[in-house]
Structure formats: C-alpha cells, structure tokens
Coordinates of C-alpha atoms in Angstrom, one line a residue:
Chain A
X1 CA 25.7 11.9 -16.0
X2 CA 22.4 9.8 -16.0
X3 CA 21.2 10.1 -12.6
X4 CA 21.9 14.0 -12.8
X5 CA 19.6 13.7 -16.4
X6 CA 17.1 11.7 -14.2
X7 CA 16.7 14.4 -11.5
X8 CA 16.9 17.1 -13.4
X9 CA 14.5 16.3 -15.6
X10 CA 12.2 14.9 -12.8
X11 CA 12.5 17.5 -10.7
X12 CA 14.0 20.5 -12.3
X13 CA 12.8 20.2 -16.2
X14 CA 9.5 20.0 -18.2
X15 CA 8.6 16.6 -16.3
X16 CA 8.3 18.5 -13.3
X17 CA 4.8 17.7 -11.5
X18 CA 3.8 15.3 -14.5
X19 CA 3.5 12.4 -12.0
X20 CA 0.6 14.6 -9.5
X21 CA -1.0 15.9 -12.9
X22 CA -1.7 12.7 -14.1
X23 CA -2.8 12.0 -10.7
X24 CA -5.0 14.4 -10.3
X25 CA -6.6 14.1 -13.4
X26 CA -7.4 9.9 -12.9
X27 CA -8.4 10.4 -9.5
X28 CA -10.8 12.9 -9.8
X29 CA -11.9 11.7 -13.1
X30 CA -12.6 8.0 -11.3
X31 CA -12.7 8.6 -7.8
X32 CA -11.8 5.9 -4.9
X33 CA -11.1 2.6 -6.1
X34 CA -12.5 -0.5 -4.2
X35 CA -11.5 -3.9 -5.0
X36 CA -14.9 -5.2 -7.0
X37 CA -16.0 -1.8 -8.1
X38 CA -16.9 -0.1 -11.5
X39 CA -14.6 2.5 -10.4
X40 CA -11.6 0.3 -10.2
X41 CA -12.3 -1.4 -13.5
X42 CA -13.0 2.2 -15.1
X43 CA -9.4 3.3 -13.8
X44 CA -7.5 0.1 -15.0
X45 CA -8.9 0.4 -18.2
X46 CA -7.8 4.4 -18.6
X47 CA -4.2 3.2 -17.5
X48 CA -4.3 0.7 -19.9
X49 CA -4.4 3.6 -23.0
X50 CA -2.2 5.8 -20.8
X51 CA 0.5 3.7 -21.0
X52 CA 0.3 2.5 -24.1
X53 CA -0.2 6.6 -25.6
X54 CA 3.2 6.7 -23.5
X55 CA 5.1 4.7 -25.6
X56 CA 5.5 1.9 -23.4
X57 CA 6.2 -1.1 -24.8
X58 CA 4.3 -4.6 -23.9
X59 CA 1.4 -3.0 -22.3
X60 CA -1.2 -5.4 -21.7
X61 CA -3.6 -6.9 -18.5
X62 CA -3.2 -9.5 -16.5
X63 CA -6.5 -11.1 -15.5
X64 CA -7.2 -11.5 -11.9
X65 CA -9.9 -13.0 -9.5
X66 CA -10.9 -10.1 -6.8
X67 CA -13.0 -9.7 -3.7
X68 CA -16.5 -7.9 -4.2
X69 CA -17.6 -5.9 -1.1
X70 CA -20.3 -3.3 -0.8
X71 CA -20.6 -1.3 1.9
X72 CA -24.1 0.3 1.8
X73 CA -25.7 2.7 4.0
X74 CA -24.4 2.3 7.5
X75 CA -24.9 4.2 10.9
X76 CA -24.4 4.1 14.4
X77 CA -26.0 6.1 17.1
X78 CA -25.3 6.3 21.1
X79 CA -28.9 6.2 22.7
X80 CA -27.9 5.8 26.5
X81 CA -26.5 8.1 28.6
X82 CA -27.2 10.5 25.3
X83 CA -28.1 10.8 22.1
X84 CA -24.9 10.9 19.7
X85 CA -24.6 9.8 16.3
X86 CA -21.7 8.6 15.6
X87 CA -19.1 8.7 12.3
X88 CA -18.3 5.0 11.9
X89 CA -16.9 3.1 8.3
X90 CA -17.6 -0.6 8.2
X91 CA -14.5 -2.5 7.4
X92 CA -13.7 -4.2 4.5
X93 CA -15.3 -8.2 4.4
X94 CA -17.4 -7.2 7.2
X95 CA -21.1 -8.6 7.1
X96 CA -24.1 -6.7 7.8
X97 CA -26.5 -6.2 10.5
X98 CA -30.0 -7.2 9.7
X99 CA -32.2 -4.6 8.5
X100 CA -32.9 -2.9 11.5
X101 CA -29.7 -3.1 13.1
X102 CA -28.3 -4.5 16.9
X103 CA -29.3 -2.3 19.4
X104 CA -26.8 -3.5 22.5
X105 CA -25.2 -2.5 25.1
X106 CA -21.1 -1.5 24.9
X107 CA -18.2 -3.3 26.9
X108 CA -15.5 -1.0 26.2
X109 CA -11.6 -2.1 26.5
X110 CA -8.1 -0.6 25.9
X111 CA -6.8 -4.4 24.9
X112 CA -7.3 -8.1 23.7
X113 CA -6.1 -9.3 27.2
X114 CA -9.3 -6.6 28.7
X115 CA -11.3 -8.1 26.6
X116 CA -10.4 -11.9 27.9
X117 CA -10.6 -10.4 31.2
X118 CA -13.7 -9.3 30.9
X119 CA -14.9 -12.0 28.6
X120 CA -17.7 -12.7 31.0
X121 CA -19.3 -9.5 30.8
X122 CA -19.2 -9.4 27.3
X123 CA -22.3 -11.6 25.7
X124 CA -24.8 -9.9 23.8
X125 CA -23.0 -6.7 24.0
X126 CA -21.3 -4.7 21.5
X127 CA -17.3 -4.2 22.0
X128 CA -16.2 -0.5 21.7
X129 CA -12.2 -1.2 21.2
X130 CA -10.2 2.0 22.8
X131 CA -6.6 0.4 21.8
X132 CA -4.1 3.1 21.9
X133 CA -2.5 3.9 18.7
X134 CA 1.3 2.2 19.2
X135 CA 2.0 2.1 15.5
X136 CA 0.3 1.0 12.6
X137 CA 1.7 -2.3 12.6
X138 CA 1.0 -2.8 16.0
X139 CA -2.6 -1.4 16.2
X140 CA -4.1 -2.0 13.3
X141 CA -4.4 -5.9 14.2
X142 CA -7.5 -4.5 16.3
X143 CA -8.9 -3.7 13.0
X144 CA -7.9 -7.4 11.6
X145 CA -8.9 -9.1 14.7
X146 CA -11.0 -6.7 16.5
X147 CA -14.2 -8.9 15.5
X148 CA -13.0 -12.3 15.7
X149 CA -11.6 -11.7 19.4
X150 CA -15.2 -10.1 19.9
X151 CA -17.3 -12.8 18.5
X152 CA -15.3 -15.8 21.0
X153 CA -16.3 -14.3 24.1
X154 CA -19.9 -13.6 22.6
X155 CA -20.1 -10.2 21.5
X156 CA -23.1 -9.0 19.0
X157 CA -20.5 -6.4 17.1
X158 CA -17.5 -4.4 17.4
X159 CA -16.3 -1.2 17.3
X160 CA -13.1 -0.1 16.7
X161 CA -11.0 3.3 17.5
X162 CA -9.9 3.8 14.4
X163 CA -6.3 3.2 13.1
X164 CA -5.2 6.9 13.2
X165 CA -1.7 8.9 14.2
X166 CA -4.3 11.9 14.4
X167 CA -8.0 12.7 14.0
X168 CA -10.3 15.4 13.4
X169 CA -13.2 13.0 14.0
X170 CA -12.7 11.0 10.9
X171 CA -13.3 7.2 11.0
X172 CA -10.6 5.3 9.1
X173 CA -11.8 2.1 7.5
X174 CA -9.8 -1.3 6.5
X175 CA -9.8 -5.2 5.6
X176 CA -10.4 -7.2 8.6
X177 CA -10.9 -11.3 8.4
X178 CA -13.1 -13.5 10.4
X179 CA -11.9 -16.7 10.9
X180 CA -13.4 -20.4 10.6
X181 CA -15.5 -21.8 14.2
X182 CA -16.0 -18.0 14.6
X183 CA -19.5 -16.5 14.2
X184 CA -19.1 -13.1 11.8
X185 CA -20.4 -10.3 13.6
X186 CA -20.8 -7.0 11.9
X187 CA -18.0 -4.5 12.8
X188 CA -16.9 -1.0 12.1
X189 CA -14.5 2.0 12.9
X190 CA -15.4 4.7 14.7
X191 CA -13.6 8.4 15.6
X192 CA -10.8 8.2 18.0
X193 CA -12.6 11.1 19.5
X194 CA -15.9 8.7 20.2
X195 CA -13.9 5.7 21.3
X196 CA -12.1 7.8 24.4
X197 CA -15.4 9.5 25.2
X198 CA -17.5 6.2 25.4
X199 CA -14.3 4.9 27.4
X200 CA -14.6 8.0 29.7
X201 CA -18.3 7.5 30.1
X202 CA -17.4 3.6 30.7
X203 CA -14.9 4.7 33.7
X204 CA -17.4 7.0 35.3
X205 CA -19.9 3.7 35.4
X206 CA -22.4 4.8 33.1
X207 CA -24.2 2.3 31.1
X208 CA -23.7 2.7 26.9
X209 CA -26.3 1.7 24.7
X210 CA -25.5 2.0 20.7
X211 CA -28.1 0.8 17.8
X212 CA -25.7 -0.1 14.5
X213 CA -26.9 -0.4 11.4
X214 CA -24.6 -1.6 8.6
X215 CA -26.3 -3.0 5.2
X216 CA -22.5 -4.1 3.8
X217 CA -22.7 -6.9 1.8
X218 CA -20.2 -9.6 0.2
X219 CA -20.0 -10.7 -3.2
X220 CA -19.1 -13.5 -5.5
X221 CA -15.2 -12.7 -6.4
X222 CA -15.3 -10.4 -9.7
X223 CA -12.5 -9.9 -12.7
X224 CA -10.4 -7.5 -12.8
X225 CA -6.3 -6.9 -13.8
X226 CA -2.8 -6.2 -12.9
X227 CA -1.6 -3.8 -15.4
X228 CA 1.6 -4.2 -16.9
X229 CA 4.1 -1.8 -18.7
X230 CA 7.7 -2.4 -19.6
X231 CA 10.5 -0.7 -21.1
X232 CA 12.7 -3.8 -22.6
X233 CA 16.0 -4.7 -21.8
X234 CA 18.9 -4.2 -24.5
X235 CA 20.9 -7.1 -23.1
X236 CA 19.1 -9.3 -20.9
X237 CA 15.5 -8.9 -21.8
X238 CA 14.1 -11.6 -19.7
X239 CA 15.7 -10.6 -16.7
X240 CA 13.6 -7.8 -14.8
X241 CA 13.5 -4.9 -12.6
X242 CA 10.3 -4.5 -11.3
X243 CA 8.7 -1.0 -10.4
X244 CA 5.1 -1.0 -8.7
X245 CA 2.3 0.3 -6.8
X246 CA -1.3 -0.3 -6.4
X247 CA -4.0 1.5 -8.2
X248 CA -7.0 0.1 -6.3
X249 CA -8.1 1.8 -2.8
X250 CA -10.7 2.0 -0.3
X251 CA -13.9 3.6 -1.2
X252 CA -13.5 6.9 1.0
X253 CA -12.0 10.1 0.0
X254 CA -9.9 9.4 -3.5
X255 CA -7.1 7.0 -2.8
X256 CA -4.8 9.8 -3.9
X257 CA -2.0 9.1 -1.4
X258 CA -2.2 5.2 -0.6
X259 CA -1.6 4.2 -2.9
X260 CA -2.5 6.6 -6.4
X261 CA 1.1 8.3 -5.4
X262 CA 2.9 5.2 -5.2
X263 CA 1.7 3.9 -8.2
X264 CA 1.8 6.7 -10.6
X265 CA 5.7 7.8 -9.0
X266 CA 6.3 4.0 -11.2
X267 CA 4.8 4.9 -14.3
X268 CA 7.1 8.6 -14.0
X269 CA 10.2 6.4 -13.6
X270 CA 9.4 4.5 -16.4
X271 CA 8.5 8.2 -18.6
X272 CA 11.7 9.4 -17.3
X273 CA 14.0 6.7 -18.9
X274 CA 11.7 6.7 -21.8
X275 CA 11.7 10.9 -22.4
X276 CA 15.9 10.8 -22.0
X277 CA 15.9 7.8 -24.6
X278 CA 17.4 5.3 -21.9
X279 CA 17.4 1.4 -22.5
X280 CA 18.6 -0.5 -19.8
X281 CA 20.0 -3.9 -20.0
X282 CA 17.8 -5.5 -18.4
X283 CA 13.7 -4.9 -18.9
X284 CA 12.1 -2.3 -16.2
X285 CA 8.4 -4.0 -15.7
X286 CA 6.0 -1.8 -14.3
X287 CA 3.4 -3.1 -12.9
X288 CA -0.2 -1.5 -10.9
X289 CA -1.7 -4.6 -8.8
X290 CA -5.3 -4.7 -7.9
X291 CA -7.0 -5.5 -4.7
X292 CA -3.6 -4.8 -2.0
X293 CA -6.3 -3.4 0.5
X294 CA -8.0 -6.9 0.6
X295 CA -4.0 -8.6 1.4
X296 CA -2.6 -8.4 -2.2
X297 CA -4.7 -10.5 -4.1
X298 CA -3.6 -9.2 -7.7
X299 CA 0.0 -9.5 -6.6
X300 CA -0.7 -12.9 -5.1
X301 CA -1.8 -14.3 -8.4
X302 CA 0.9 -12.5 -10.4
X303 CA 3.5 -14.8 -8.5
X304 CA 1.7 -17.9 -8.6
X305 CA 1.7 -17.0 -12.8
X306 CA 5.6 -15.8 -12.8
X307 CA 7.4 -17.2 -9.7
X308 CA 9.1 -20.2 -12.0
X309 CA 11.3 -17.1 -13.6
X310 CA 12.1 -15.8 -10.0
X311 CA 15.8 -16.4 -10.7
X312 CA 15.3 -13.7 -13.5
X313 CA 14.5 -11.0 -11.2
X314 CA 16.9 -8.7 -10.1
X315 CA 14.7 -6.3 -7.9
X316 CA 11.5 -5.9 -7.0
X317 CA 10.4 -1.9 -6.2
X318 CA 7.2 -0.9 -4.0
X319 CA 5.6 2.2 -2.9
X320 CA 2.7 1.9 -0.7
X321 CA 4.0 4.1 2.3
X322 CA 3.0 7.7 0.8
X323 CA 5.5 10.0 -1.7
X324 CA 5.9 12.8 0.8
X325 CA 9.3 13.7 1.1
X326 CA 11.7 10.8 0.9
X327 CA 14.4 9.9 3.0
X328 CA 16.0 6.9 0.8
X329 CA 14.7 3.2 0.4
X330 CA 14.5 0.4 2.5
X331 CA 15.7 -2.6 1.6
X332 CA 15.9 -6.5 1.8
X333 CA 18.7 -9.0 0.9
X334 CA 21.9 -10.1 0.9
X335 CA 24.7 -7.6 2.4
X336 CA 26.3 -8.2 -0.4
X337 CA 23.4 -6.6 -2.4
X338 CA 22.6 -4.3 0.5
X339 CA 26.5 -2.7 0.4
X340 CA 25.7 -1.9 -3.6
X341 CA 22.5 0.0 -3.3
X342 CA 24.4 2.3 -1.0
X343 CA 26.4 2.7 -3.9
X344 CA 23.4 2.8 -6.2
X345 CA 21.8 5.7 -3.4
X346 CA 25.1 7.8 -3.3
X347 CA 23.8 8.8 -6.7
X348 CA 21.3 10.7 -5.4
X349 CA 23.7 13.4 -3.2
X350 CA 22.1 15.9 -5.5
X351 CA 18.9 15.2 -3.5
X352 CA 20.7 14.4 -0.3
X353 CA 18.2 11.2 -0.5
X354 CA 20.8 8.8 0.1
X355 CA 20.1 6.3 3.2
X356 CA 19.3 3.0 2.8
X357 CA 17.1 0.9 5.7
X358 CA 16.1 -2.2 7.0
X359 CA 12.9 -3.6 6.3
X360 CA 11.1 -3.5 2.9
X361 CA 7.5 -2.5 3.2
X362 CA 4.5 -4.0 0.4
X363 CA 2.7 -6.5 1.0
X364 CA 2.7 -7.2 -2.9
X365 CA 6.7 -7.1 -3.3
X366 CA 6.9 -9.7 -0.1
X367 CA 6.1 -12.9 -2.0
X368 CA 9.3 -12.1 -4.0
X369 CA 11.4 -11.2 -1.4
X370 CA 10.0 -14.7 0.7
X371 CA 11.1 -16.3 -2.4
X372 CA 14.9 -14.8 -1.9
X373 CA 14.3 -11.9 -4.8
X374 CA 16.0 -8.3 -3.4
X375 CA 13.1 -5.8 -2.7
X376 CA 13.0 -2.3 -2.1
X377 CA 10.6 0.2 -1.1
X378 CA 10.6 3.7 -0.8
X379 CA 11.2 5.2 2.5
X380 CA 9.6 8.6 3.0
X381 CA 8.4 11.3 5.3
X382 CA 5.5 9.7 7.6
X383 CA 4.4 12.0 9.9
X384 CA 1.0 12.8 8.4
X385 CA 0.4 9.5 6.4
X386 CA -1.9 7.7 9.3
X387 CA -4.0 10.5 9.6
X388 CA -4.9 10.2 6.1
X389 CA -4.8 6.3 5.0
X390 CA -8.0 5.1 5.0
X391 CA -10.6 8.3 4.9
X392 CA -12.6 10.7 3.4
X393 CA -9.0 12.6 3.8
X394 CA -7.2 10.7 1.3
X395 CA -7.4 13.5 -1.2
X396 CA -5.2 15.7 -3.9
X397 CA -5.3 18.0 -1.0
X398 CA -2.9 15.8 0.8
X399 CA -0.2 15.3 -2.2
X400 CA 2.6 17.3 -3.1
X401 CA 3.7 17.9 -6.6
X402 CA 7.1 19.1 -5.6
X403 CA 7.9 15.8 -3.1
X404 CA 6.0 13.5 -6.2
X405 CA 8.9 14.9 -8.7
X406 CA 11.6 14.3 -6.0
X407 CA 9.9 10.3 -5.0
X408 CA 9.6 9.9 -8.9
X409 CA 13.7 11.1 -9.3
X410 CA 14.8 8.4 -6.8
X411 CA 12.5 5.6 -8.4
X412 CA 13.6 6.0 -11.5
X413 CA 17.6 6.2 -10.4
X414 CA 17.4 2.9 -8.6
X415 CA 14.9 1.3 -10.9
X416 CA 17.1 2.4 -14.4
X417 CA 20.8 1.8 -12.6
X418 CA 20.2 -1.5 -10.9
X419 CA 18.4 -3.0 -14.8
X420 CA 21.8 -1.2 -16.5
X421 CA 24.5 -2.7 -14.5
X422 CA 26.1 -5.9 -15.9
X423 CA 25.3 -8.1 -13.0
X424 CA 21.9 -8.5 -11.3
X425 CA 22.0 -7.9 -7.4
X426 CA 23.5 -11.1 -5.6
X427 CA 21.3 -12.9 -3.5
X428 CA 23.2 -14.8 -0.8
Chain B
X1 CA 25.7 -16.4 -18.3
X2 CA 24.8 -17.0 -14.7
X3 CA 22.0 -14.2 -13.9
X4 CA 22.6 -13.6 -10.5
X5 CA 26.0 -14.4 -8.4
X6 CA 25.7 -15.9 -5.3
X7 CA 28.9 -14.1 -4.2
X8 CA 31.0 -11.3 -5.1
X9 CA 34.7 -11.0 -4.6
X10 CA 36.0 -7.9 -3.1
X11 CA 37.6 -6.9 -6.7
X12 CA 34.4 -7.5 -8.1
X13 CA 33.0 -5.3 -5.7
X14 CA 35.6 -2.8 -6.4
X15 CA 34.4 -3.0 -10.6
X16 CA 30.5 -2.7 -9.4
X17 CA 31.7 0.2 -7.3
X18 CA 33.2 1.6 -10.6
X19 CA 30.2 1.0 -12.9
X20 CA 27.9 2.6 -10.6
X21 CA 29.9 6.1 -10.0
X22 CA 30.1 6.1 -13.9
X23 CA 26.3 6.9 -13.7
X24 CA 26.6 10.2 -11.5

C-alpha cells in the first residue's frame, strides 16, 4: 500500500500543506529571485540547511556561472495624442536607454510579417507590438524576438503587449536575446490594455509619441549553484531518478508560482519517502537549478558535468508549469516506457490524477530527454497560470495549499515507484 | 546488469505490470 501511504500522508495526514508552508515562509522571507541577485544567493543558501535539517542525504552545491542583469528605474510615458504613463517591465538582457531616454514616435503592428510590411516606415521609431495572445509558446517569441525583428528594419526600441492569457493592466516581463549584426535596442513590456489602445489610436490615424526611459544594465556572469538533495538508492545507487524545479525567478512579485511551487512540490516528494521510511532502489536526486528564466543556464551546466552517466538515469521529473490542480504528467520516450507510466499513474485512482500526455515541458529536463533519457513533467490545471507568470502577481496569493499537497502526492508516487522497480524505464 | 533494456517482451511487460500494482 505505498502510493495509498504516499497520498495519504501528502494529502490527508500531518504533511498536509508542508510543501506551501515552507513556501511561504522562503519566499516572503527572500522575495523574487533573479538570476545574478543577492536574493537568489540568499535563498540557495537557506535551502542548502533546509535540506540538509531534513535529513537528506548528499546535500551539497553545484557551482554554476549565471547571467547578471539589473533592471533599474524604468518608465515610459505617451506624450502625443495624450499624456499617459504607461506600466511597462524591461525584459530580461535588455540594454538601457541613455540617461534621458528615446523620445520617438510608435509604429504599431499586430505581427512580424506587419512589421516587414511596414519596414519602411519604421526608422527611428519605436515598435509598439500588439501580437494577439495565441499561446504562450506561440506568442511569447515576440518577447524573444520582438527587439531583434525591430532593430533590422531600424527601430530605436520596442514595446511589447505583454505575454498574458489575462490582464488587469499588469506588464509581464521575460528573457529576450539580441542577436549578432543586430544593433541592441532597449525594449520592454507593456499592459495588454496599453498595447490595444495605442493600436486603436494607430487605426484612427493619430500620430503616437512615447519618451522611454530604461536604466537596465548587464553584468559580468556571477556564481551561483544548483542545489542538490538525494535520498540513496538501496540497490542501484548510481542509477537515478531525478526530481526538479527551479528556485530562481524574475524580480517582480515573489516567484511563488513559477517556479517556487514546482520546486518545493520536489523537495515534499523527497520528505514524503523520507517521513514513511522508504528507500528506493535506485537514488531519487533532487535537484533546484538556477538561472531557467535566462534559458536554463544552471541546468545546462549540470549536463555538460553529468551527461557521461546519462545511461544511469532512469527519469528525469520537471515542474515549471504551476501546481494548481493536476491532471497527470506528460511524458517523453519510448512506448514501451510510455505504456508503464500508465501503469505507474493508475496508482493514483485515489486522486483520479491518472492521465498521461504527450509532450514533456522544462526547459532544464530537455537536455536529457535530447539525449534519449525519459522525462516527465507535471501536467496541471492552466487556466490562470499566464496571467500570473511573469508579474508583480506571482504571489502566495496565487498558490493553493490544498492543490500543492495533491501536486506533491503525484511527484512523489511517480518519482518513489519508477527508482523502486527492478528495471529502469526502457529507452527504445 | 544491464541498466536500461532497450526492449521489453510482452511477459516482461506482464511482470512490470505486476510489480507496479503491488504498490497500490
């Protein structure tokens, strides 16, 4: 009866809600975590003695070379037809604008194919994106590309409707990359609200006129640490399962949902198997990267460093995509492997949580499964996540300690069966 | 002990099948 002793305790017994105290109590404690920051360093360093005051076992860091970006004061305000200031958050790598800002006037388009329409028009002007929000996948490369596509056909800046499934005027900021032969220009999210009503006043004729001022700045790369935690295998110690999330975030609201859930669901599944005195076969590796948000540059590095004992990793386990209310796990690799983690799921009928999808998510499990390891992530209730990601709105506010104990249940069910069982997962 | 089969047989599917139910 193990995965029955799993949820129960997770979700039923005196682990209930552990996973959004501890939370709760790092995040406001620390704050938002950006790649470079004392905040991030501060956080890593207070897992480090969590875990090991846990009980884990092997708990050390892993040093890693990080971005440093700073965004500084920033603003932007509409002086022509009328005075508006405007909410905007620089994105992540962008540079500044010099001290007293671009003062230009706005080309506004719905599309990168406007934009090369228009390309003519577009010198010396700053380009108000008003993409329409497809889905994140889709759109966001407006917020990765936006100022590169900008900067080719001359534009002094962009301006980007933000990345959002919904908005109470709340910019939502983001890494973007500029690109060799491309000038960098300064760019920035702004409201969803402020890009449709620039795009209105656009349609009616009228001319735009915005003044930006953005002091962001880049720094040399910085140290910092994926933090590691394992329970150790009985049988096959060198072979892994390995449970993660990342603990770093942007710098705006608390980075309590993307991704302080997702990593602090791993350290519960490991706490689980730990408070009901399980040992698995095989070693269940937990592991917190550092610097996702700037395209998984701790989890990068930790593959370079382990990727010669791929062979002796049995699964790889993200969450990155919220732990609202789950609806199973998606998964990559073999059929084979794919038909017994439906077997592996059907243990979790007591939570009716048993579907498993195509199409692992995490950027810092994909260098695995490129390299042929099985992956999983875990697959959960959407429908507010992309109003949130990326905000001021990125709060405790936004987590559930009721969905947290049911995430943490599956996690450690999948995570604790797949390092038990005799065989790892087949591959081919 | 090879640490991951390439390929399963159906009986050994059948045994995996086994081993997991014996955790619910």
């Amino acid at each position: 009866d193990i995965a029955k002793a799993i949820i129960d305790l997770a979700v039923y017994g005196k682990s209930q809600n552990r996973s959004y105290d501890r939370l709760g109590l790092l995040v406001d404690t620390v704050g938002p975590r950006l790649s470079g920051s004392k905040n991030l360093e501060n956080a890593i360093q207070i897992m480090y003695q969590n875990l090991q005051q846990n009980g884990l076992e092997n708990v050390h860091l892993e040093p890693v070379k990080i971005p440093h970006w700073e965004r500084g004061e920033e603003s932007a305000m509409m002086l022509v037809p009328r005075v508006h200031k405007m909410a905007i958050l620089g994105l992540g790598s962008s540079i500044g604008t010099p001290p007293e800002g671009i003062m230009a006037e706005a080309l506004v388009v719905t599309s990168f194919d406007e934009l090369r329409r228009k390309a003519p028009e577009a010198r010396g002007k700053i380009v108000v994106y008003n993409q329409p929000y497809i889905s994140y996948p889709v759109t966001v490369q407006y917020r990765v590309r936006g100022a590169v596509e900008a900067a080719k056909v001359g534009a002094v800046a962009s301006l980007i409707r933000s990345v959002a499934s919904f908005s109470i005027y709340s910019p939502h900021t983001g890494f973007q990359e500029y690109q060799d032969g491309v000038p960098k220009i300064p760019t920035a999210c702004i409201t969803v609200e402020d890009a449709e009503m620039i795009a209105r006043m656009a349609s009616r004729g009228n001319r735009i006129v915005i003044h930006l001022k953005m002091d962001a700045k880049n720094y040399p790369d910085t140290s910092s640490f994926n933090t590691v935690a394992e329970i150790t295998g009985s049988k096959y110690p060198e072979q892994v399962v390995l449970v993660s999330g990342h603990l770093d975030s942007w710098d705006v609201g608390q980075g309590a949902m993307d991704d302080g859930g997702g990593a602090f669901i791993s350290w519960e599944a490991l706490s689980l198997i730990k408070d009901l005195g399980l040992r698995p076969k095989r070693t269940v590796r937990l592991v917190l990267w550092t610097a996702e948000e700037q395209g998984g540059i701790g989890a990068s590095q930790y593959f370079q460093l382990h990727k010669v004992n791929s062979s002796n990793y049995s699964l790889v386990m993200e969450s990155d995509s919220g732990t609202f209310l789950p609806t199973g796990i998606q998964f990559s690799g073999s059929e084979k492997a794919r038909a017994i983690m439906k077997e592996v799921m059907s243990l979790l009928k007591p939570l009716n949580i048993t579907q498993v999808f195509s199409g692992t998510e995490g950027t810092d499990i994909n260098f695995w499964i490129q390299a042929g390891v099985p992956g999983a992530s875990l697959c959960d209730d959407l429908s507010t996540y992309f109003a949130f990601h990326h905000s001021h709105g990125d709060t405790m506010t936004v987590m559930d300690p009721k969905k947290m104990n049911i995430a943490a249940a599956v996690w450690a069910v999948v995570s604790y069966v797949v390092a038990d069982m005799e065989e790892m997962l087949p591959r081919t | 002990k090879a640490i991951f089969k390439d390929d399963i047989s159906q009986e050994t599917f059948q045994k995996i099948k086994e081993e997991i139910a014996s955790y619910g």
